[in-house]
PDB file of C-alpha atoms in Angstrom:
ATOM      1  CA  GLN A1261     -25.805  -1.377  69.202  1.00 75.00           C
ATOM      2  CA  LYS A1262     -26.106  -2.632  72.671  1.00 86.00           C
ATOM      3  CA  GLU A1263     -22.825  -3.741  74.680  1.00 93.00           C
ATOM      4  CA  VAL A1264     -24.761  -6.791  75.746  1.00 96.00           C
ATOM      5  CA  GLU A1265     -26.693  -8.994  73.416  1.00 96.00           C
ATOM      6  CA  GLN A1266     -28.489 -11.737  74.476  1.00 95.00           C
ATOM      7  CA  ASP A1267     -29.931 -14.523  72.137  1.00 88.00           C
ATOM      8  CA  PRO A1268     -34.027 -14.352  72.163  1.00 83.00           C
ATOM      9  CA  GLY A1269     -36.523 -16.535  73.373  1.00 87.00           C
ATOM     10  CA  PRO A1270     -38.369 -17.538  74.546  1.00 95.00           C
ATOM     11  CA  LEU A1271     -37.235 -21.127  75.403  1.00 96.00           C
ATOM     12  CA  SER A1272     -39.457 -23.996  76.394  1.00 97.00           C
ATOM     13  CA  VAL A1273     -38.085 -27.320  77.420  1.00 97.00           C
ATOM     14  CA  PRO A1274     -39.247 -30.565  79.261  1.00 97.00           C
ATOM     15  CA  GLU A1275     -38.576 -30.709  83.016  1.00 98.00           C
ATOM     16  CA  GLY A1276     -35.190 -32.603  83.629  1.00 97.00           C
ATOM     17  CA  ALA A1277     -33.747 -31.036  80.690  1.00 98.00           C
ATOM     18  CA  ILE A1278     -30.414 -29.155  80.239  1.00 97.00           C
ATOM     19  CA  VAL A1279     -31.303 -25.220  79.587  1.00 97.00           C
ATOM     20  CA  SER A1280     -28.599 -23.441  77.613  1.00 97.00           C
ATOM     21  CA  LEU A1281     -28.441 -19.631  77.671  1.00 97.00           C
ATOM     22  CA  ASN A1282     -26.309 -17.309  75.586  1.00 96.00           C
ATOM     23  CA  CYS A1283     -25.103 -13.859  75.496  1.00 97.00           C
ATOM     24  CA  THR A1284     -22.117 -11.745  73.725  1.00 96.00           C
ATOM     25  CA  TYR A1285     -20.681  -8.550  74.724  1.00 96.00           C
ATOM     26  CA  SER A1286     -18.547  -5.856  73.016  1.00 95.00           C
ATOM     27  CA  ASN A1287     -16.781  -3.599  75.558  1.00 93.00           C
ATOM     28  CA  SER A1288     -13.061  -5.464  75.731  1.00 92.00           C
ATOM     29  CA  ALA A1289     -13.247  -3.541  79.295  1.00 92.00           C
ATOM     30  CA  PHE A1290     -15.738  -5.761  80.864  1.00 93.00           C
ATOM     31  CA  GLN A1291     -14.809  -8.257  83.427  1.00 91.00           C
ATOM     32  CA  TYR A1292     -17.199  -9.232  85.873  1.00 92.00           C
ATOM     33  CA  PHE A1293     -20.348 -11.341  84.300  1.00 94.00           C
ATOM     34  CA  MET A1294     -23.413 -11.716  85.973  1.00 94.00           C
ATOM     35  CA  TRP A1295     -26.775 -13.699  85.601  1.00 96.00           C
ATOM     36  CA  TYR A1296     -29.743 -12.537  86.971  1.00 96.00           C
ATOM     37  CA  ARG A1297     -33.422 -14.573  87.371  1.00 97.00           C
ATOM     38  CA  GLN A1298     -36.368 -12.178  87.219  1.00 96.00           C
ATOM     39  CA  TYR A1299     -39.729 -13.894  87.892  1.00 95.00           C
ATOM     40  CA  SER A1300     -42.864 -12.245  86.348  1.00 91.00           C
ATOM     41  CA  ARG A1301     -43.729  -8.876  88.100  1.00 88.00           C
ATOM     42  CA  LYS A1302     -40.593  -9.337  90.214  1.00 92.00           C
ATOM     43  CA  GLY A1303     -37.139  -7.285  90.626  1.00 93.00           C
ATOM     44  CA  PRO A1304     -34.010  -9.483  88.959  1.00 95.00           C
ATOM     45  CA  GLU A1305     -32.245 -11.879  91.603  1.00 94.00           C
ATOM     46  CA  LEU A1306     -28.713 -12.150  91.620  1.00 92.00           C
ATOM     47  CA  LEU A1307     -27.931 -15.950  90.486  1.00 94.00           C
ATOM     48  CA  MET A1308     -24.148 -16.125  90.006  1.00 92.00           C
ATOM     49  CA  TYR A1309     -21.016 -13.540  88.794  1.00 90.00           C
ATOM     50  CA  THR A1310     -17.611 -14.650  87.600  1.00 90.00           C
ATOM     51  CA  TYR A1311     -14.563 -12.571  87.339  1.00 87.00           C
ATOM     52  CA  SER A1312     -12.769 -12.752  83.793  1.00 85.00           C
ATOM     53  CA  SER A1313     -12.929 -16.254  81.794  1.00 85.00           C
ATOM     54  CA  GLY A1314     -13.510 -19.582  83.323  1.00 88.00           C
ATOM     55  CA  ASN A1315     -16.272 -21.491  84.570  1.00 92.00           C
ATOM     56  CA  LYS A1316     -18.025 -21.431  87.832  1.00 94.00           C
ATOM     57  CA  GLU A1317     -20.751 -24.006  89.109  1.00 95.00           C
ATOM     58  CA  ASP A1318     -23.079 -23.484  91.930  1.00 94.00           C
ATOM     59  CA  GLY A1319     -25.911 -26.574  92.251  1.00 96.00           C
ATOM     60  CA  ARG A1320     -27.399 -26.997  88.854  1.00 97.00           C
ATOM     61  CA  PHE A1321     -26.297 -23.879  87.761  1.00 97.00           C
ATOM     62  CA  THR A1322     -22.931 -23.419  85.839  1.00 97.00           C
ATOM     63  CA  ALA A1323     -21.603 -20.098  84.054  1.00 96.00           C
ATOM     64  CA  GLN A1324     -19.029 -19.998  81.749  1.00 96.00           C
ATOM     65  CA  VAL A1325     -17.405 -16.855  80.297  1.00 95.00           C
ATOM     66  CA  ASP A1326     -14.812 -16.917  77.089  1.00 94.00           C
ATOM     67  CA  LYS A1327     -13.215 -13.572  77.082  1.00 92.00           C
ATOM     68  CA  SER A1328     -11.481 -14.508  73.729  1.00 93.00           C
ATOM     69  CA  SER A1329     -14.458 -14.586  71.909  1.00 94.00           C
ATOM     70  CA  LYS A1330     -17.134 -12.398  74.216  1.00 94.00           C
ATOM     71  CA  TYR A1331     -19.355 -15.031  74.902  1.00 95.00           C
ATOM     72  CA  ILE A1332     -21.015 -15.756  78.298  1.00 95.00           C
ATOM     73  CA  SER A1333     -23.143 -18.831  79.031  1.00 96.00           C
ATOM     74  CA  LEU A1334     -25.102 -20.180  81.427  1.00 97.00           C
ATOM     75  CA  PHE A1335     -26.362 -23.848  81.900  1.00 97.00           C
ATOM     76  CA  ILE A1336     -29.286 -25.403  83.866  1.00 98.00           C
ATOM     77  CA  ARG A1337     -28.939 -28.846  84.515  1.00 98.00           C
ATOM     78  CA  ASP A1338     -32.036 -31.049  85.823  1.00 98.00           C
ATOM     79  CA  SER A1339     -34.317 -28.147  84.800  1.00 98.00           C
ATOM     80  CA  GLN A1340     -37.651 -27.669  87.421  1.00 97.00           C
ATOM     81  CA  PRO A1341     -40.873 -25.707  86.567  1.00 97.00           C
ATOM     82  CA  SER A1342     -39.608 -23.437  89.381  1.00 96.00           C
ATOM     83  CA  ASP A1343     -36.661 -22.556  87.197  1.00 97.00           C
ATOM     84  CA  SER A1344     -39.676 -20.725  84.597  1.00 97.00           C
ATOM     85  CA  ALA A1345     -38.404 -16.892  84.591  1.00 97.00           C
ATOM     86  CA  THR A1346     -36.747 -14.208  82.445  1.00 97.00           C
ATOM     87  CA  TYR A1347     -33.108 -15.092  82.525  1.00 98.00           C
ATOM     88  CA  LEU A1348     -30.827 -11.342  82.314  1.00 97.00           C
ATOM     89  CA  CYS A1349     -27.005 -11.796  81.732  1.00 97.00           C
ATOM     90  CA  ALA A1350     -25.246  -8.772  82.662  1.00 96.00           C
ATOM     91  CA  SER A1351     -21.478  -7.346  82.446  1.00 94.00           C
ATOM     92  CA  CYS A1352     -19.370  -4.291  83.784  1.00 90.00           C
ATOM     93  CA  SER A1353     -15.978  -3.275  83.939  1.00 85.00           C
ATOM     94  CA  ASN A1354     -14.378  -1.889  87.215  1.00 76.00           C
ATOM     95  CA  ASP A1355     -16.952   0.079  88.062  1.00 78.00           C
ATOM     96  CA  TYR A1356     -20.875  -0.434  88.728  1.00 83.00           C
ATOM     97  CA  LYS A1357     -22.680   0.301  85.408  1.00 88.00           C
ATOM     98  CA  LEU A1358     -24.077  -3.242  84.779  1.00 92.00           C
ATOM     99  CA  SER A1359     -24.702  -3.361  80.965  1.00 95.00           C
ATOM    100  CA  PHE A1360     -27.694  -6.073  80.560  1.00 96.00           C
ATOM    101  CA  GLY A1361     -29.035  -7.915  77.845  1.00 96.00           C
ATOM    102  CA  ALA A1362     -32.716  -8.000  77.075  1.00 96.00           C
ATOM    103  CA  GLY A1363     -33.199 -11.155  78.773  1.00 96.00           C
ATOM    104  CA  THR A1364     -34.793 -14.491  77.554  1.00 97.00           C
ATOM    105  CA  THR A1365     -37.586 -15.984  78.846  1.00 96.00           C
ATOM    106  CA  VAL A1366     -37.558 -19.764  79.825  1.00 97.00           C
ATOM    107  CA  THR A1367     -40.595 -21.996  80.229  1.00 97.00           C
ATOM    108  CA  VAL A1368     -39.765 -25.645  82.119  1.00 98.00           C
ATOM    109  CA  ARG A1369     -42.877 -27.953  81.125  1.00 97.00           C
ATOM    110  CA  ALA A1370     -43.633 -30.250  84.020  1.00 94.00           C
TER     111      ALA A1370
ATOM    112  CA  GLY B  85     -33.169 -10.224 106.166  1.00 57.00           C
ATOM    113  CA  ALA B  86     -34.836  -7.884 104.572  1.00 83.00           C
ATOM    114  CA  GLY B  87     -34.190  -6.997 101.155  1.00 93.00           C
ATOM    115  CA  VAL B  88     -34.323  -3.960  98.783  1.00 96.00           C
ATOM    116  CA  SER B  89     -38.070  -2.560  99.284  1.00 96.00           C
ATOM    117  CA  GLN B  90     -39.678   0.192  96.613  1.00 97.00           C
ATOM    118  CA  THR B  91     -42.935   2.103  97.144  1.00 97.00           C
ATOM    119  CA  PRO B  92     -45.316   2.048  95.359  1.00 97.00           C
ATOM    120  CA  SER B  93     -45.353  -1.008  93.787  1.00 97.00           C
ATOM    121  CA  ASN B  94     -47.684   0.462  91.020  1.00 97.00           C
ATOM    122  CA  LYS B  95     -48.058   4.112  90.039  1.00 98.00           C
ATOM    123  CA  VAL B  96     -50.208   5.736  87.274  1.00 98.00           C
ATOM    124  CA  THR B  97     -49.948   8.964  86.448  1.00 98.00           C
ATOM    125  CA  GLU B  98     -51.479  11.471  84.064  1.00 97.00           C
ATOM    126  CA  LYS B  99     -49.016  12.943  81.447  1.00 97.00           C
ATOM    127  CA  GLY B 100     -47.552  16.226  82.923  1.00 97.00           C
ATOM    128  CA  LYS B 101     -47.622  15.369  86.745  1.00 98.00           C
ATOM    129  CA  TYR B 102     -45.159  14.957  89.092  1.00 98.00           C
ATOM    130  CA  VAL B 103     -44.286  11.692  90.531  1.00 98.00           C
ATOM    131  CA  GLU B 104     -41.886  10.850  93.358  1.00 98.00           C
ATOM    132  CA  LEU B 105     -40.459   6.775  93.754  1.00 98.00           C
ATOM    133  CA  ARG B 106     -38.914   5.818  97.059  1.00 98.00           C
ATOM    134  CA  CYS B 107     -36.054   3.170  97.318  1.00 98.00           C
ATOM    135  CA  ASP B 108     -35.269   1.371 100.697  1.00 97.00           C
ATOM    136  CA  PRO B 109     -31.927  -0.513 100.633  1.00 96.00           C
ATOM    137  CA  ILE B 110     -30.772  -3.343 102.376  1.00 95.00           C
ATOM    138  CA  SER B 111     -29.369  -2.283 105.914  1.00 93.00           C
ATOM    139  CA  GLY B 112     -25.944  -1.567 105.769  1.00 91.00           C
ATOM    140  CA  HIS B 113     -25.723  -1.217 102.342  1.00 92.00           C
ATOM    141  CA  THR B 114     -23.713   1.966 101.411  1.00 91.00           C
ATOM    142  CA  ALA B 115     -24.424   2.037  97.648  1.00 93.00           C
ATOM    143  CA  LEU B 116     -27.434   2.591  96.357  1.00 96.00           C
ATOM    144  CA  TYR B 117     -28.524   2.320  92.249  1.00 96.00           C
ATOM    145  CA  TRP B 118     -31.381   3.418  90.358  1.00 97.00           C
ATOM    146  CA  TYR B 119     -32.282   1.557  87.118  1.00 97.00           C
ATOM    147  CA  ARG B 120     -35.190   1.912  84.205  1.00 98.00           C
ATOM    148  CA  GLN B 121     -36.399  -1.311  82.665  1.00 97.00           C
ATOM    149  CA  SER B 122     -38.649  -0.980  79.832  1.00 95.00           C
ATOM    150  CA  LEU B 123     -40.995  -3.796  78.335  1.00 92.00           C
ATOM    151  CA  GLY B 124     -38.931  -6.464  76.931  1.00 90.00           C
ATOM    152  CA  GLN B 125     -35.511  -4.980  77.696  1.00 93.00           C
ATOM    153  CA  GLY B 126     -32.907  -5.527  80.224  1.00 95.00           C
ATOM    154  CA  PRO B 127     -32.674  -2.799  82.899  1.00 96.00           C
ATOM    155  CA  GLU B 128     -30.622   0.775  82.120  1.00 96.00           C
ATOM    156  CA  PHE B 129     -28.124   2.512  84.567  1.00 95.00           C
ATOM    157  CA  LEU B 130     -29.700   5.640  85.806  1.00 97.00           C
ATOM    158  CA  ILE B 131     -27.820   6.705  89.050  1.00 96.00           C
ATOM    159  CA  TYR B 132     -25.686   5.970  91.690  1.00 94.00           C
ATOM    160  CA  PHE B 133     -24.932   6.972  95.110  1.00 94.00           C
ATOM    161  CA  GLN B 134     -22.126   6.642  97.496  1.00 92.00           C
ATOM    162  CA  GLY B 135     -23.496   7.669 100.758  1.00 87.00           C
ATOM    163  CA  THR B 136     -25.329  11.073 100.126  1.00 90.00           C
ATOM    164  CA  GLY B 137     -24.242  12.476  97.194  1.00 89.00           C
ATOM    165  CA  ALA B 138     -24.890  11.148  93.394  1.00 90.00           C
ATOM    166  CA  ALA B 139     -21.340   9.820  92.332  1.00 89.00           C
ATOM    167  CA  ASP B 140     -22.818   9.164  88.812  1.00 92.00           C
ATOM    168  CA  ASP B 141     -26.059  10.321  87.472  1.00 94.00           C
ATOM    169  CA  SER B 142     -24.867   9.725  83.678  1.00 93.00           C
ATOM    170  CA  GLY B 143     -27.605   7.551  82.920  1.00 94.00           C
ATOM    171  CA  LEU B 144     -30.593  10.162  83.872  1.00 97.00           C
ATOM    172  CA  PRO B 145     -32.258  10.650  80.322  1.00 96.00           C
ATOM    173  CA  ASN B 146     -32.773  14.597  80.917  1.00 95.00           C
ATOM    174  CA  ASP B 147     -33.300  17.461  83.578  1.00 96.00           C
ATOM    175  CA  ARG B 148     -36.765  16.233  84.246  1.00 97.00           C
ATOM    176  CA  PHE B 149     -35.439  13.267  86.447  1.00 98.00           C
ATOM    177  CA  PHE B 150     -33.703  13.874  89.533  1.00 96.00           C
ATOM    178  CA  ALA B 151     -32.814  11.796  92.514  1.00 97.00           C
ATOM    179  CA  VAL B 152     -31.989  12.062  96.387  1.00 96.00           C
ATOM    180  CA  ARG B 153     -30.380  10.264  98.971  1.00 95.00           C
ATOM    181  CA  PRO B 154     -30.318  13.120 102.003  1.00 93.00           C
ATOM    182  CA  GLU B 155     -29.224  10.713 104.958  1.00 91.00           C
ATOM    183  CA  GLY B 156     -27.607   7.804 102.857  1.00 88.00           C
ATOM    184  CA  SER B 157     -30.248   5.151 103.279  1.00 93.00           C
ATOM    185  CA  VAL B 158     -33.492   6.035 101.795  1.00 96.00           C
ATOM    186  CA  SER B 159     -33.534   7.579  98.057  1.00 97.00           C
ATOM    187  CA  THR B 160     -36.086   8.962  96.005  1.00 98.00           C
ATOM    188  CA  LEU B 161     -36.226   9.111  92.392  1.00 98.00           C
ATOM    189  CA  LYS B 162     -38.363  12.136  91.515  1.00 98.00           C
ATOM    190  CA  ILE B 163     -39.865  12.781  87.609  1.00 98.00           C
ATOM    191  CA  GLN B 164     -41.333  15.969  86.848  1.00 98.00           C
ATOM    192  CA  ARG B 165     -43.512  16.737  83.939  1.00 98.00           C
ATOM    193  CA  THR B 166     -43.834  12.962  83.183  1.00 98.00           C
ATOM    194  CA  GLU B 167     -44.265  12.000  79.600  1.00 97.00           C
ATOM    195  CA  ARG B 168     -45.825   8.372  77.977  1.00 97.00           C
ATOM    196  CA  GLY B 169     -42.299   7.651  77.209  1.00 96.00           C
ATOM    197  CA  ASP B 170     -41.377   7.453  81.023  1.00 97.00           C
ATOM    198  CA  SER B 171     -43.542   4.521  81.381  1.00 98.00           C
ATOM    199  CA  ALA B 172     -41.641   1.669  82.626  1.00 98.00           C
ATOM    200  CA  VAL B 173     -40.526  -0.391  85.767  1.00 97.00           C
ATOM    201  CA  TYR B 174     -37.973   1.707  88.058  1.00 98.00           C
ATOM    202  CA  LEU B 175     -35.624  -0.447  89.828  1.00 98.00           C
ATOM    203  CA  CYS B 176     -33.589   0.409  92.518  1.00 98.00           C
ATOM    204  CA  ALA B 177     -30.402  -2.031  93.872  1.00 96.00           C
ATOM    205  CA  SER B 178     -27.933  -1.340  96.693  1.00 95.00           C
ATOM    206  CA  SER B 179     -24.699  -3.139  97.434  1.00 93.00           C
ATOM    207  CA  LEU B 180     -22.380  -3.467 100.355  1.00 91.00           C
ATOM    208  CA  ARG B 181     -19.684  -2.136  98.866  1.00 86.00           C
ATOM    209  CA  PRO B 182     -19.166   0.794  96.895  1.00 83.00           C
ATOM    210  CA  SER B 183     -18.862   0.858  93.153  1.00 79.00           C
ATOM    211  CA  SER B 184     -19.582  -2.745  93.024  1.00 83.00           C
ATOM    212  CA  TYR B 185     -21.103  -5.301  90.457  1.00 83.00           C
ATOM    213  CA  GLU B 186     -22.497  -7.358  93.157  1.00 88.00           C
ATOM    214  CA  GLN B 187     -26.043  -5.409  93.282  1.00 91.00           C
ATOM    215  CA  TYR B 188     -28.946  -6.744  94.807  1.00 93.00           C
ATOM    216  CA  PHE B 189     -32.434  -5.614  93.255  1.00 96.00           C
ATOM    217  CA  GLY B 190     -35.624  -4.421  94.721  1.00 96.00           C
ATOM    218  CA  PRO B 191     -39.218  -5.578  92.887  1.00 96.00           C
ATOM    219  CA  GLY B 192     -39.558  -2.322  91.274  1.00 97.00           C
ATOM    220  CA  THR B 193     -42.235   0.546  90.722  1.00 98.00           C
ATOM    221  CA  ARG B 194     -44.433  -0.300  87.602  1.00 97.00           C
ATOM    222  CA  LEU B 195     -44.761   3.480  86.366  1.00 98.00           C
ATOM    223  CA  THR B 196     -47.542   4.127  83.979  1.00 98.00           C
ATOM    224  CA  VAL B 197     -48.147   7.478  82.465  1.00 98.00           C
ATOM    225  CA  THR B 198     -51.501   7.942  80.632  1.00 97.00           C
TER     226      THR B 198
END
């Protein structure tokens, strides 16, 4: 079983909707939690990272981590067609070996 | 500034051939990482360099895979006797600090073994 499991997609939402993306993880040592965005045939782009439990907001993006339930979420408000991409969650402990989910492909319809 | 660059962007090779994939990290980044991403999956860790030496190569799948970073900047991932199962996107990332979760990825090299 993979250390990070991500809700499978794909997701298709109308422009302006809230996009909700979720992951769970199994490794209790994980302390850092990242969200990457990956456009087709491009490398992953670091969107946000959080340490331990809590919320972090950056513009239209909000990342949430609940370590008690080992749950990671990303919310995108007022979604735009340019948000259409694959979103990857990733986690690691005190090291550098990022464990990624399989990704959720999101399409925002204009 | 310039991000991580990788060459070639695409590589098609025949089974059994040798390939080299190059990564140029962000200027000033001391740490470099290689990952492999198969279709429909997230990236999987291969190897980590701090400076010139491979600090952790535990993700390399077998001894056909080898990577170097002779001057602490550019890195080359080398695959001998390629197999069809090696087909994937090979991603390179770099970080400013060593052993960092804050990694910045390049566009990847799409390797196809026929």
